[in-house]
Every structure is written in structure tokens, then in C-alpha cells.
Amino acid sequence: MMTPQSHTSSYYAASINQTSDYPQLEGKVRADVCVVGAGFTGISTALHLAERGYNVHIVEANKVGWGASGRNGGQMIGGISGDSKMASTLGSEGERRLWDMGWAGHEIIRERVKTYNIQCDLKSGYVDVAIKPRHIRDLQAYYEQLQKFDFPHAYKMLSKHETQDLLGTEAYIGALRNNGNGHLHPLNLCIGEATAAVSLGATIYENSPVLEIKRGDKATVVTAKGSVSADFVVLAGNAYHFLEPKLRGILFPVNSFIIGSEPLSEALINEINPQDLAVCDPNYILEYFRLSADKRLLFGGRFTYFGSDPEVIKKNLIPRLLKIYPQLANTKFDFGWGGTIGVTANRVPQMGKLAPNIIYSQGYSGHGVNVTHLAGQILADTVGGTLERFDVFANIKPTWIPGQHTFRNQMVALGMMYYKLIDRL
Ligand SMILES: Cc1cc2nc3c(=O)[nH]c(=O)nc-3n(C[C@H](O)[C@H](O)[C@H](O)COP(=O)(O)OP(=O)(O)OC[C@H]3O[C@@H](n4cnc5c(N)ncnc54)[C@H](O)[C@@H]3O)c2cc1C
């Protein structure tokens, strides 16, 4: 049985605007829709539903934003993971539709930040950097897509010299700068959206792990002390979901870790990131970084580790950061934390139904800040009876990953080895 936990040792948890403090679920309650999981998928869905007048109840095992949504790199990246595979299933118009869907999450975030006055340090500006010549070719192809679809924000290919100048490092040989992407404080966004949903009548329960979901005309979500009976249930537990074996078995849990430095001096900032951009490399075992609002460097990467000791995380990531920025050799690191990402075999996010009135969305494969917000809108549409965009995802059959339940850690370790090899090519 899951024991409710408080937030992890992240910079985000230490710089929260307001602590969420919702009650545990007790007794029997009734809802139009019950959402399981209060990350971006769950909260985003609930806010869309509350805006449309539904009586929605959200049941969270721990705290609002406790999972990946409150721990991530905060990089707001356009596009849907695996979209090239999806385009082939959609015919000639599919490419444009997918392109638009790939940017819809950004618009939802920007609009909510404005409408509900959410303080989450939202900024524009992002660079995809290249390490090898094949990365430049990929970025050039992406640049041509931006042109083809008349991308409305500023974007530019950067030469080796321009990239090195912009980022104060010799680690990269070129880049694509895109001001349509950006970065934000994810936990403050998630908590702000939850507050907005509650202001519109939604009910949130924290510290309430769901133990069972009973099928029926009305589905019933059961916790240790209570239950919610609802016309619709939305499952939004993603990589932290262990309840429904069918969902667990189609998702790879991949751990990613982040370190947070002390606030950097103005001189250092001017040298390494004067334009306050989010930066991401193209490897599978990728590295990503950006500055926080109080000018800490938040640097993330993946390695095989299943614990949460900040010192172990710092020990693994600091040497990697110093390869990019030797000028930070004397910088202190105040934070180290990690979280689990839901990755699918074909990289395409998974949406589907476990019963006519039980739907789910998961597996954004590292592109979740944006796509969870799109997913929330699609799931809310599905509750309302419009399945057009839901079916785009639901029609793609997910791959069952054998051994997922029994050999979880070994599989993650094997996956890391495989992707490290691919990155070396
Ligand atoms: C370290 C890290 C860095 C990342 N960086 C980026 C990035 O820079 N940009 C980007 O776009 N994406 C990034 N991601 C991915 C992104 O964070 C996720 O795709 C996204 O947050 C998923 O949101 P979610 O709501 O689906 O899942 P989560 O945020 O994981 O939420 C699931 C929630 O469900 C709850 N839950 C599970 N089971 C139960 C149960 N039985 N009962 C009740 N509640 C339950 C959990 O407690 C949890 O709060 C990163 C992820 C990690 C871990």
C-alpha cells in the first residue's frame, strides 16, 4: 500500500508560491468526473472540465504536482513525441493537424497564466543545440518545417560561432533558436492551475492513494477512507501509476535527474546564458539546462539510478555539467532531485479507454509540459462526447512491454545502455 509522501527535495518545492493543503478523501461522494492524479494531465483536464461546468473531483496519492509535473526541467517544448509515426496514420492533412496539436499546449499554458494570473516565471526562448554534424542536419530539417508551417514566433539557425557566443561553451557546433518555446517553474504552474480549478468549483483530495477502481455504469474510485462515484473516471497517474496492470505494461519508467546551483553571479550569467534561454541537446540520454528566476543553473540529465539521494545525483551530474561549463568549477550546488518519466515504445503518447467511462492519457516521452496540457483538453472533450482528437491517439495500438512488472529496474538499465550506444553513433 502506498504511503502518502511530501514533495521531493527539489528547487521547485523550496520555491513554491503557496503550499497546497487539500483534505484527504473521506466518506462517499458523487461527481460528474473523477480524476486520479494531480499532475499536469489530471489538473489540466480538471480545469478544462471545471471551466465547462462539470462537477469534478481530483484524487491525488500525495500532493498536487508531486510527480513528474512538479519536478521536471521546466522546458516548454513544442511538438508531440513520436509525431512522425502518427502523421503516417492520418493521411495528407494529418501533418498539419499534428503540427497544430503540437503547439496547442503552449497556447493553453500562456492563456491560463494570463487568465488566472499564475506566477510561474514563464519566459520565451529556447535553443536546440547540436553536438554532431547529423544533429545539424536534423535541426535544418526542423527549421524547414517551421518555415513550411509559417511558424509565428521568431526562430533562427545559429552557426558554431554564434552558438558558442550565445552559450559561453565550446560543447556545441550549432543550434536552432526558437522563441516559440520557453521555460517555467512547473510546480508553481501546477499548483496555480489547481487553485484555478478549485475557484471554479473543482474539489481536490491530497494524501489519498486510490486503491481500486470499480467498473459499472458509474465507476467508483476507492481510497482507504472514502470513495468517489462518477459518470467518468480519468486516469492521470502516468509513470507513477501502479493500479491498472494494463497501463503499467505499456510504459517504460525512465528516471531523469536535475541539480540546482546556488544563484550565479551576474558576470557568470553574462558569460553562459545572458538571454535566459532553455537549452536541450538531441541525445537520447540527453542533457538540458536553464536558469531559474533567481539565477540558479538547473541542469538535468539521465543516468541509471533508482534512489533519490541528492548527493548521489550531484556526484553524477556535476562532472557532466563541468564538461560544458568548466567556469562553474567553484560553484556550489544546493539541490539534487529526480523523477520518473513515462516513455512509450514508439514514443507516441497513449490515450485510450479501459471501460466506456474510464479513460487515460500517459507516456509523453519527455515532452510532457506542453502535451499534458493538450491532453487535458482532449480528455475533457472526450468526456463531453467529442472524440475526434482522442481517437488520433487511441487508434495507435500501444506495444506491450514484456517483463515490465517483474524486471522493472533491470529493463531500465538495459534501455540506458542501448540508448547510450545509439548516442555514440
Ligand atoms: C526530471 C524530469 C525532467 C523532465 N523535464 C521535462 C521538460 O523539461 N520538459 C517537458 O516537456 N517534460 C519534461 N519531463 C516530463 C514531464 O514532467 C511529464 O511528462 C509530465 O509532468 C507528466 O505529467 P502527468 O500529470 O501525466 O504525470 P505526473 O506529473 O507524474 O503525475 C501523476 C500523479 O498521479 C498520482 N498518482 C499515481 N498513482 C495514483 C493513485 N493510485 N492514486 C492517486 N494518485 C496517484 C501521483 O502521485 C502523481 O502526482 C520531465 C520529467 C522528469 C521526471
GROMACS .gro file of C-alpha atoms and ligand atoms in nm:
model
  478
    1MET     CA    1   0.000   0.000   0.000
    2MET     CA    2   0.129   0.346  -0.092
    3THR     CA    3   0.220   0.581   0.192
    4PRO     CA    4   0.150   0.946   0.102
    5GLN     CA    5   0.468   1.150   0.058
    6SER     CA    6   0.554   1.520   0.065
    7HIS     CA    7   0.737   1.692  -0.221
    8THR     CA    8   1.083   1.578  -0.323
    9SER     CA    9   1.400   1.777  -0.240
   10SER     CA   10   1.370   1.997  -0.547
   11TYR     CA   11   1.444   2.363  -0.606
   12TYR     CA   12   1.078   2.391  -0.706
   13ALA     CA   13   0.946   2.259  -0.375
   14ALA     CA   14   1.178   2.504  -0.199
   15SER     CA   15   1.044   2.798  -0.401
   16ILE     CA   16   0.673   2.725  -0.402
   17ASN     CA   17   0.437   3.030  -0.407
   18GLN     CA   18   0.174   2.865  -0.191
   19THR     CA   19   0.165   2.523  -0.028
   20SER     CA   20  -0.132   2.318  -0.134
   21ASP     CA   21  -0.324   2.176   0.160
   22TYR     CA   22  -0.626   1.985   0.042
   23PRO     CA   23  -0.807   1.733   0.265
   24GLN     CA   24  -0.800   1.355   0.240
   25LEU     CA   25  -1.094   1.186   0.072
   26GLU     CA   26  -1.333   1.064   0.342
   27GLY     CA   27  -1.679   0.909   0.307
   28LYS     CA   28  -1.879   0.855  -0.010
   29VAL     CA   29  -1.903   1.140  -0.258
   30ARG     CA   30  -2.055   1.182  -0.603
   31ALA     CA   31  -1.904   1.361  -0.906
   32ASP     CA   32  -1.963   1.404  -1.276
   33VAL     CA   33  -1.595   1.325  -1.333
   34CYS     CA   34  -1.331   1.183  -1.100
   35VAL     CA   35  -0.967   1.241  -1.199
   36VAL     CA   36  -0.698   1.018  -1.047
   37GLY     CA   37  -0.363   1.202  -1.020
   38ALA     CA   38  -0.296   1.573  -0.970
   39GLY     CA   39  -0.008   1.629  -1.211
   40PHE     CA   40  -0.040   1.836  -1.528
   41THR     CA   41  -0.255   1.572  -1.703
   42GLY     CA   42  -0.503   1.547  -1.417
   43ILE     CA   43  -0.511   1.915  -1.319
   44SER     CA   44  -0.522   2.033  -1.678
   45THR     CA   45  -0.817   1.802  -1.751
   46ALA     CA   46  -0.993   1.911  -1.433
   47LEU     CA   47  -0.950   2.280  -1.514
   48HIS     CA   48  -1.091   2.233  -1.865
   49LEU     CA   49  -1.386   2.042  -1.717
   50ALA     CA   50  -1.447   2.294  -1.438
   51GLU     CA   51  -1.444   2.574  -1.697
   52ARG     CA   52  -1.717   2.385  -1.881
   53GLY     CA   53  -1.933   2.347  -1.569
   54TYR     CA   54  -1.865   1.985  -1.470
   55ASN     CA   55  -1.858   1.880  -1.107
   56VAL     CA   56  -1.505   1.736  -1.097
   57HIS     CA   57  -1.319   1.570  -0.809
   58ILE     CA   58  -0.942   1.503  -0.822
   59VAL     CA   59  -0.791   1.232  -0.604
   60GLU     CA   60  -0.413   1.255  -0.553
   61ALA     CA   61  -0.200   1.000  -0.367
   62ASN     CA   62   0.048   1.264  -0.243
   63LYS     CA   63   0.044   1.639  -0.318
   64VAL     CA   64  -0.061   1.847  -0.617
   65GLY     CA   65   0.236   1.835  -0.859
   66TRP     CA   66   0.418   1.569  -0.655
   67GLY     CA   67   0.508   1.355  -0.962
   68ALA     CA   68   0.696   1.447  -1.279
   69SER     CA   69   0.492   1.767  -1.319
   70GLY     CA   70   0.644   1.929  -1.011
   71ARG     CA   71   0.999   1.802  -1.072
   72ASN     CA   72   1.077   1.850  -1.441
   73GLY     CA   73   1.321   2.068  -1.632
   74GLY     CA   74   1.050   2.329  -1.687
   75GLN     CA   75   1.133   2.335  -2.058
   76MET     CA   76   0.827   2.418  -2.264
   77ILE     CA   77   0.899   2.228  -2.585
   78GLY     CA   78   0.668   2.227  -2.885
   79GLY     CA   79   0.570   1.915  -3.077
   80ILE     CA   80   0.438   1.576  -2.980
   81SER     CA   81   0.684   1.297  -2.923
   82GLY     CA   82   0.662   1.034  -3.199
   83ASP     CA   83   0.464   1.266  -3.427
   84SER     CA   84   0.626   1.140  -3.747
   85LYS     CA   85   0.485   0.794  -3.673
   86MET     CA   86   0.145   0.945  -3.605
   87ALA     CA   87   0.144   1.154  -3.927
   88SER     CA   88   0.163   0.836  -4.136
   89THR     CA   89  -0.169   0.719  -3.986
   90LEU     CA   90  -0.351   1.044  -4.064
   91GLY     CA   91  -0.328   1.094  -4.439
   92SER     CA   92  -0.230   1.410  -4.625
   93GLU     CA   93  -0.395   1.657  -4.387
   94GLY     CA   94  -0.253   1.478  -4.087
   95GLU     CA   95   0.079   1.655  -4.083
   96ARG     CA   96  -0.077   2.000  -4.044
   97ARG     CA   97  -0.325   1.881  -3.780
   98LEU     CA   98  -0.048   1.720  -3.581
   99TRP     CA   99   0.168   2.029  -3.613
  100ASP     CA  100  -0.113   2.244  -3.473
  101MET     CA  101  -0.177   1.997  -3.191
  102GLY     CA  102   0.194   2.001  -3.110
  103TRP     CA  103   0.175   2.372  -3.024
  104ALA     CA  104  -0.170   2.378  -2.863
  105GLY     CA  105  -0.035   2.303  -2.515
  106HIS     CA  106   0.182   2.618  -2.523
  107GLU     CA  107  -0.120   2.831  -2.604
  108ILE     CA  108  -0.321   2.672  -2.322
  109ILE     CA  109  -0.039   2.738  -2.075
  110ARG     CA  110   0.009   3.100  -2.188
  111GLU     CA  111  -0.363   3.168  -2.175
  112ARG     CA  112  -0.402   3.016  -1.827
  113VAL     CA  113  -0.104   3.203  -1.687
  114LYS     CA  114  -0.274   3.522  -1.808
  115THR     CA  115  -0.636   3.440  -1.719
  116TYR     CA  116  -0.564   3.310  -1.370
  117ASN     CA  117  -0.260   3.531  -1.305
  118ILE     CA  118  -0.036   3.231  -1.228
  119GLN     CA  119   0.313   3.331  -1.112
  120CYS     CA  120   0.533   3.062  -1.267
  121ASP     CA  121   0.826   3.256  -1.419
  122LEU     CA  122   0.707   3.184  -1.775
  123LYS     CA  123   0.966   3.301  -2.031
  124SER     CA  124   1.012   3.267  -2.407
  125GLY     CA  125   1.336   3.150  -2.563
  126TYR     CA  126   1.485   2.810  -2.629
  127VAL     CA  127   1.781   2.654  -2.813
  128ASP     CA  128   1.814   2.304  -2.951
  129VAL     CA  129   2.189   2.250  -2.967
  130ALA     CA  130   2.389   2.020  -3.196
  131ILE     CA  131   2.682   1.805  -3.087
  132LYS     CA  132   2.744   1.619  -3.414
  133PRO     CA  133   2.701   1.702  -3.785
  134ARG     CA  134   2.397   1.473  -3.808
  135HIS     CA  135   2.229   1.687  -3.541
  136ILE     CA  136   2.278   1.996  -3.759
  137ARG     CA  137   2.105   1.816  -4.046
  138ASP     CA  138   1.812   1.727  -3.816
  139LEU     CA  139   1.786   2.086  -3.693
  140GLN     CA  140   1.796   2.214  -4.052
  141ALA     CA  141   1.507   1.978  -4.140
  142TYR     CA  142   1.314   2.107  -3.840
  143TYR     CA  143   1.390   2.466  -3.942
  144GLU     CA  144   1.235   2.389  -4.283
  145GLN     CA  145   0.923   2.258  -4.110
  146LEU     CA  146   0.892   2.582  -3.914
  147GLN     CA  147   0.909   2.766  -4.247
  148LYS     CA  148   0.660   2.533  -4.415
  149PHE     CA  149   0.401   2.582  -4.140
  150ASP     CA  150   0.453   2.960  -4.117
  151PHE     CA  151   0.560   2.940  -3.755
  152PRO     CA  152   0.451   3.268  -3.596
  153HIS     CA  153   0.738   3.314  -3.349
  154ALA     CA  154   1.099   3.413  -3.420
  155TYR     CA  155   1.342   3.128  -3.499
  156LYS     CA  156   1.693   3.107  -3.642
  157MET     CA  157   1.969   2.857  -3.723
  158LEU     CA  158   2.288   2.953  -3.539
  159SER     CA  159   2.641   2.885  -3.661
  160LYS     CA  160   2.904   2.723  -3.438
  161HIS     CA  161   3.046   3.063  -3.359
  162GLU     CA  162   2.705   3.218  -3.278
  163THR     CA  163   2.613   2.922  -3.056
  164GLN     CA  164   2.939   2.938  -2.866
  165ASP     CA  165   2.898   3.309  -2.823
  166LEU     CA  166   2.538   3.280  -2.703
  167LEU     CA  167   2.603   2.998  -2.455
  168GLY     CA  168   2.962   3.056  -2.346
  169THR     CA  169   3.069   2.698  -2.419
  170GLU     CA  170   3.257   2.509  -2.687
  171ALA     CA  171   3.042   2.199  -2.636
  172TYR     CA  172   2.814   2.260  -2.934
  173ILE     CA  173   2.868   2.303  -3.306
  174GLY     CA  174   2.546   2.484  -3.393
  175ALA     CA  175   2.188   2.533  -3.280
  176LEU     CA  176   1.832   2.622  -3.365
  177ARG     CA  177   1.694   2.906  -3.160
  178ASN     CA  178   1.316   2.913  -3.123
  179ASN     CA  179   1.132   3.183  -2.932
  180GLY     CA  180   0.803   2.990  -2.958
  181ASN     CA  181   0.936   2.757  -2.688
  182GLY     CA  182   1.033   2.868  -2.341
  183HIS     CA  183   1.062   2.772  -1.978
  184LEU     CA  184   0.873   2.797  -1.650
  185HIS     CA  185   0.850   2.688  -1.285
  186PRO     CA  186   0.643   2.371  -1.330
  187LEU     CA  187   0.534   2.318  -0.969
  188ASN     CA  188   0.406   2.673  -0.936
  189LEU     CA  189   0.221   2.631  -1.266
  190CYS     CA  190   0.060   2.305  -1.150
  191ILE     CA  191  -0.041   2.445  -0.811
  192GLY     CA  192  -0.170   2.764  -0.979
  193GLU     CA  193  -0.383   2.564  -1.219
  194ALA     CA  194  -0.517   2.355  -0.931
  195THR     CA  195  -0.615   2.674  -0.745
  196ALA     CA  196  -0.790   2.796  -1.061
  197ALA     CA  197  -0.985   2.468  -1.092
  198VAL     CA  198  -1.092   2.489  -0.727
  199SER     CA  199  -1.202   2.852  -0.778
  200LEU     CA  200  -1.438   2.718  -1.044
  201GLY     CA  201  -1.586   2.451  -0.816
  202ALA     CA  202  -1.349   2.154  -0.852
  203THR     CA  203  -1.265   1.950  -0.540
  204ILE     CA  204  -0.915   1.817  -0.471
  205TYR     CA  205  -0.812   1.549  -0.222
  206GLU     CA  206  -0.444   1.503  -0.134
  207ASN     CA  207  -0.274   1.218   0.056
  208SER     CA  208  -0.541   0.986  -0.082
  209PRO     CA  209  -0.392   0.694  -0.280
  210VAL     CA  210  -0.655   0.528  -0.496
  211LEU     CA  211  -0.663   0.156  -0.417
  212GLU     CA  212  -0.925   0.031  -0.659
  213ILE     CA  213  -1.143   0.147  -0.945
  214LYS     CA  214  -1.473  -0.039  -0.960
  215ARG     CA  215  -1.631  -0.071  -1.304
  216GLY     CA  216  -2.001  -0.004  -1.368
  217ASP     CA  217  -2.248   0.248  -1.516
  218LYS     CA  218  -2.099   0.475  -1.255
  219ALA     CA  219  -1.732   0.397  -1.192
  220THR     CA  220  -1.618   0.414  -0.829
  221VAL     CA  221  -1.274   0.534  -0.721
  222VAL     CA  222  -1.188   0.384  -0.383
  223THR     CA  223  -0.932   0.506  -0.126
  224ALA     CA  224  -0.860   0.385   0.229
  225LYS     CA  225  -1.116   0.619   0.384
  226GLY     CA  226  -1.361   0.706   0.107
  227SER     CA  227  -1.486   0.673  -0.247
  228VAL     CA  228  -1.597   0.886  -0.541
  229SER     CA  229  -1.871   0.755  -0.765
  230ALA     CA  230  -1.860   0.925  -1.106
  231ASP     CA  231  -2.005   0.913  -1.457
  232PHE     CA  232  -1.649   0.931  -1.591
  233VAL     CA  233  -1.307   0.848  -1.448
  234VAL     CA  234  -0.988   0.997  -1.594
  235LEU     CA  235  -0.665   0.815  -1.507
  236ALA     CA  236  -0.371   1.055  -1.497
  237GLY     CA  237  -0.109   0.871  -1.288
  238ASN     CA  238   0.137   0.828  -1.578
  239ALA     CA  239   0.472   0.677  -1.470
  240TYR     CA  240   0.365   0.682  -1.102
  241HIS     CA  241   0.054   0.474  -1.170
  242PHE     CA  242   0.058   0.115  -1.040
  243LEU     CA  243  -0.312   0.036  -1.018
  244GLU     CA  244  -0.409  -0.090  -1.360
  245PRO     CA  245  -0.156  -0.351  -1.488
  246LYS     CA  246  -0.266  -0.284  -1.846
  247LEU     CA  247  -0.141   0.075  -1.826
  248ARG     CA  248   0.178  -0.015  -1.641
  249GLY     CA  249   0.267  -0.277  -1.903
  250ILE     CA  250   0.275  -0.035  -2.198
  251LEU     CA  251   0.502   0.225  -2.039
  252PHE     CA  252   0.878   0.238  -1.970
  253PRO     CA  253   0.958   0.427  -1.649
  254VAL     CA  254   1.273   0.633  -1.718
  255ASN     CA  255   1.441   0.827  -1.438
  256SER     CA  256   1.580   1.172  -1.501
  257PHE     CA  257   1.769   1.391  -1.253
  258ILE     CA  258   1.833   1.761  -1.201
  259ILE     CA  259   2.084   1.962  -0.998
  260GLY     CA  260   2.032   2.323  -0.894
  261SER     CA  261   2.327   2.556  -0.830
  262GLU     CA  262   2.350   2.845  -0.591
  263PRO     CA  263   2.240   3.176  -0.757
  264LEU     CA  264   2.508   3.267  -1.013
  265SER     CA  265   2.690   3.599  -1.030
  266GLU     CA  266   2.592   3.847  -1.297
  267ALA     CA  267   2.934   3.802  -1.459
  268LEU     CA  268   2.883   3.426  -1.494
  269ILE     CA  269   2.532   3.469  -1.628
  270ASN     CA  270   2.656   3.717  -1.888
  271GLU     CA  271   2.908   3.460  -1.995
  272ILE     CA  272   2.690   3.147  -2.013
  273ASN     CA  273   2.330   3.248  -2.078
  274PRO     CA  274   2.270   3.624  -2.092
  275GLN     CA  275   1.947   3.581  -2.288
  276ASP     CA  276   1.791   3.343  -2.034
  277LEU     CA  277   1.726   3.058  -2.276
  278ALA     CA  278   1.634   2.699  -2.210
  279VAL     CA  279   1.886   2.463  -2.371
  280CYS     CA  280   1.849   2.099  -2.470
  281ASP     CA  281   2.075   1.857  -2.657
  282PRO     CA  282   1.943   1.596  -2.904
  283ASN     CA  283   2.081   1.278  -2.744
  284TYR     CA  284   1.854   1.004  -2.610
  285ILE     CA  285   2.047   1.022  -2.282
  286LEU     CA  286   2.007   1.395  -2.312
  287GLU     CA  287   2.124   1.694  -2.109
  288TYR     CA  288   1.910   2.004  -2.059
  289PHE     CA  289   1.953   2.324  -1.863
  290ARG     CA  290   1.826   2.673  -1.796
  291LEU     CA  291   1.834   2.943  -1.533
  292SER     CA  292   1.571   2.974  -1.263
  293ALA     CA  293   1.411   3.311  -1.186
  294ASP     CA  294   1.665   3.361  -0.904
  295LYS     CA  295   1.951   3.276  -1.144
  296ARG     CA  296   2.039   2.926  -1.036
  297LEU     CA  297   2.153   2.692  -1.309
  298LEU     CA  298   1.915   2.396  -1.325
  299PHE     CA  299   2.094   2.117  -1.512
  300GLY     CA  300   1.929   1.784  -1.592
  301GLY     CA  301   2.033   1.451  -1.735
  302ARG     CA  302   1.964   1.081  -1.720
  303PHE     CA  303   2.169   0.805  -1.558
  304THR     CA  304   2.087   0.466  -1.416
  305TYR     CA  305   1.987   0.519  -1.055
  306PHE     CA  306   1.673   0.427  -0.866
  307GLY     CA  307   1.721   0.632  -0.550
  308SER     CA  308   1.672   0.996  -0.454
  309ASP     CA  309   1.987   1.089  -0.258
  310PRO     CA  310   2.075   1.449  -0.360
  311GLU     CA  311   2.448   1.381  -0.305
  312VAL     CA  312   2.450   1.083  -0.543
  313ILE     CA  313   2.264   1.294  -0.801
  314LYS     CA  314   2.509   1.584  -0.766
  315LYS     CA  315   2.806   1.343  -0.788
  316ASN     CA  316   2.679   1.209  -1.120
  317LEU     CA  317   2.567   1.532  -1.283
  318ILE     CA  318   2.825   1.792  -1.172
  319PRO     CA  319   3.112   1.634  -1.376
  320ARG     CA  320   2.886   1.629  -1.681
  321LEU     CA  321   2.794   1.993  -1.633
  322LEU     CA  322   3.160   2.090  -1.587
  323LYS     CA  323   3.245   1.941  -1.927
  324ILE     CA  324   3.012   2.203  -2.075
  325TYR     CA  325   3.090   2.483  -1.829
  326PRO     CA  326   3.435   2.443  -1.667
  327GLN     CA  327   3.385   2.802  -1.548
  328LEU     CA  328   3.142   2.664  -1.282
  329ALA     CA  329   3.412   2.455  -1.109
  330ASN     CA  330   3.382   2.659  -0.788
  331THR     CA  331   3.004   2.688  -0.791
  332LYS     CA  332   2.810   2.524  -0.506
  333PHE     CA  333   2.508   2.308  -0.577
  334ASP     CA  334   2.218   2.340  -0.335
  335PHE     CA  335   1.976   2.090  -0.490
  336GLY     CA  336   1.965   1.744  -0.643
  337TRP     CA  337   1.647   1.555  -0.719
  338GLY     CA  338   1.493   1.315  -0.967
  339GLY     CA  339   1.167   1.193  -1.110
  340THR     CA  340   1.021   0.933  -1.338
  341ILE     CA  341   0.915   0.995  -1.697
  342GLY     CA  342   0.668   0.770  -1.879
  343VAL     CA  343   0.822   0.667  -2.212
  344THR     CA  344   0.638   0.454  -2.470
  345ALA     CA  345   0.799   0.202  -2.708
  346ASN     CA  346   0.711   0.410  -3.017
  347ARG     CA  347   0.742   0.743  -2.827
  348VAL     CA  348   0.379   0.830  -2.909
  349PRO     CA  349   0.165   0.940  -2.610
  350GLN     CA  350  -0.104   0.689  -2.521
  351MET     CA  351  -0.471   0.770  -2.480
  352GLY     CA  352  -0.742   0.512  -2.453
  353LYS     CA  353  -1.033   0.360  -2.262
  354LEU     CA  354  -1.022   0.084  -2.002
  355ALA     CA  355  -1.405   0.083  -1.998
  356PRO     CA  356  -1.661   0.303  -2.177
  357ASN     CA  357  -1.642   0.551  -1.888
  358ILE     CA  358  -1.276   0.510  -1.779
  359ILE     CA  359  -1.021   0.694  -1.994
  360TYR     CA  360  -0.648   0.757  -1.960
  361SER     CA  361  -0.359   0.954  -2.104
  362GLN     CA  362   0.011   0.884  -2.038
  363GLY     CA  363   0.356   0.839  -2.192
  364TYR     CA  364   0.451   1.181  -2.326
  365SER     CA  365   0.808   1.051  -2.353
  366GLY     CA  366   0.979   1.362  -2.214
  367HIS     CA  367   0.760   1.624  -2.388
  368GLY     CA  368   0.505   1.645  -2.112
  369VAL     CA  369   0.489   2.011  -2.011
  370ASN     CA  370   0.328   2.102  -2.341
  371VAL     CA  371   0.147   1.779  -2.433
  372THR     CA  372  -0.015   1.720  -2.092
  373HIS     CA  373  -0.198   2.049  -2.148
  374LEU     CA  374  -0.315   1.936  -2.491
  375ALA     CA  375  -0.412   1.600  -2.338
  376GLY     CA  376  -0.620   1.770  -2.069
  377GLN     CA  377  -0.821   1.950  -2.336
  378ILE     CA  378  -0.863   1.629  -2.538
  379LEU     CA  379  -0.973   1.427  -2.233
  380ALA     CA  380  -1.223   1.698  -2.139
  381ASP     CA  381  -1.358   1.689  -2.497
  382THR     CA  382  -1.387   1.311  -2.470
  383VAL     CA  383  -1.593   1.339  -2.152
  384GLY     CA  384  -1.817   1.580  -2.345
  385GLY     CA  385  -1.860   1.329  -2.628
  386THR     CA  386  -1.615   1.471  -2.887
  387LEU     CA  387  -1.358   1.204  -2.963
  388GLU     CA  388  -1.200   1.338  -3.282
  389ARG     CA  389  -0.856   1.417  -3.138
  390PHE     CA  390  -0.873   1.144  -2.871
  391ASP     CA  391  -0.908   0.885  -3.150
  392VAL     CA  392  -0.594   1.012  -3.325
  393PHE     CA  393  -0.404   0.873  -3.025
  394ALA     CA  394  -0.639   0.590  -2.926
  395ASN     CA  395  -0.619   0.436  -3.276
  396ILE     CA  396  -0.245   0.376  -3.239
  397LYS     CA  397  -0.204   0.038  -3.073
  398PRO     CA  398   0.044   0.058  -2.784
  399THR     CA  399   0.320  -0.203  -2.763
  400TRP     CA  400   0.308  -0.431  -2.461
  401ILE     CA  401   0.649  -0.433  -2.292
  402PRO     CA  402   0.715  -0.784  -2.158
  403GLY     CA  403   0.870  -0.812  -1.812
  404GLN     CA  404   0.767  -0.460  -1.719
  405HIS     CA  405   0.613  -0.568  -1.389
  406THR     CA  406   0.880  -0.813  -1.277
  407PHE     CA  407   1.209  -0.678  -1.413
  408ARG     CA  408   1.145  -0.305  -1.399
  409ASN     CA  409   1.490  -0.184  -1.285
  410GLN     CA  410   1.686  -0.429  -1.500
  411MET     CA  411   1.491  -0.315  -1.806
  412VAL     CA  412   1.558   0.049  -1.733
  413ALA     CA  413   1.932  -0.027  -1.700
  414LEU     CA  414   1.933  -0.219  -2.029
  415GLY     CA  415   1.744   0.061  -2.203
  416MET     CA  416   2.004   0.316  -2.083
  417MET     CA  417   2.288   0.102  -2.224
  418TYR     CA  418   2.112   0.070  -2.559
  419TYR     CA  419   2.045   0.443  -2.591
  420LYS     CA  420   2.400   0.534  -2.484
  421LEU     CA  421   2.524   0.324  -2.777
  422ILE     CA  422   2.288   0.499  -3.021
  423ASP     CA  423   2.405   0.842  -2.895
  424ARG     CA  424   2.766   0.748  -2.968
  425LEU     CA  425   2.693   0.682  -3.339
  426LIG     C1  426   1.328   1.503  -1.403
  426LIG     C2  427   1.229   1.526  -1.514
  426LIG     C3  428   1.253   1.625  -1.607
  426LIG     C4  429   1.161   1.649  -1.710
  426LIG     N1  430   1.180   1.756  -1.790
  426LIG     C5  431   1.084   1.791  -1.880
  426LIG     C6  432   1.096   1.911  -1.952
  426LIG     O1  433   1.188   1.990  -1.931
  426LIG     N2  434   1.000   1.940  -2.044
  426LIG     C7  435   0.894   1.856  -2.067
  426LIG     O2  436   0.810   1.888  -2.153
  426LIG     N3  437   0.876   1.743  -1.993
  426LIG     C8  438   0.968   1.709  -1.901
  426LIG     N4  439   0.950   1.599  -1.823
  426LIG     C9  440   0.830   1.516  -1.842
  426LIG    C10  441   0.706   1.581  -1.776
  426LIG     O3  442   0.737   1.626  -1.649
  426LIG    C11  443   0.592   1.476  -1.770
  426LIG     O4  444   0.566   1.427  -1.899
  426LIG    C12  445   0.463   1.532  -1.715
  426LIG     O5  446   0.484   1.608  -1.599
  426LIG    C13  447   0.365   1.420  -1.686
  426LIG     O6  448   0.255   1.472  -1.615
  426LIG     P1  449   0.143   1.376  -1.559
  426LIG     O7  450   0.043   1.459  -1.492
  426LIG     O8  451   0.095   1.288  -1.670
  426LIG     O9  452   0.217   1.280  -1.456
  426LIG     P2  453   0.276   1.317  -1.311
  426LIG    O10  454   0.313   1.458  -1.300
  426LIG    O11  455   0.381   1.216  -1.281
  426LIG    O12  456   0.152   1.299  -1.214
  426LIG    C14  457   0.096   1.174  -1.181
  426LIG    C15  458   0.029   1.191  -1.045
  426LIG    O13  459  -0.056   1.077  -1.024
  426LIG    C16  460  -0.050   1.045  -0.888
  426LIG     N5  461  -0.092   0.905  -0.871
  426LIG    C17  462  -0.034   0.793  -0.921
  426LIG     N6  463  -0.100   0.685  -0.879
  426LIG    C18  464  -0.202   0.728  -0.801
  426LIG    C19  465  -0.303   0.660  -0.725
  426LIG     N7  466  -0.313   0.526  -0.721
  426LIG     N8  467  -0.391   0.737  -0.656
  426LIG    C20  468  -0.386   0.872  -0.660
  426LIG     N9  469  -0.290   0.940  -0.728
  426LIG    C21  470  -0.199   0.868  -0.797
  426LIG    C22  471   0.095   1.067  -0.849
  426LIG    O14  472   0.110   1.086  -0.709
  426LIG    C23  473   0.128   1.193  -0.930
  426LIG    O15  474   0.112   1.313  -0.855
  426LIG    C24  475   1.042   1.568  -1.721
  426LIG    C25  476   1.019   1.468  -1.626
  426LIG    C26  477   1.110   1.447  -1.523
  426LIG    C27  478   1.081   1.340  -1.423
   0.00000   0.00000   0.00000
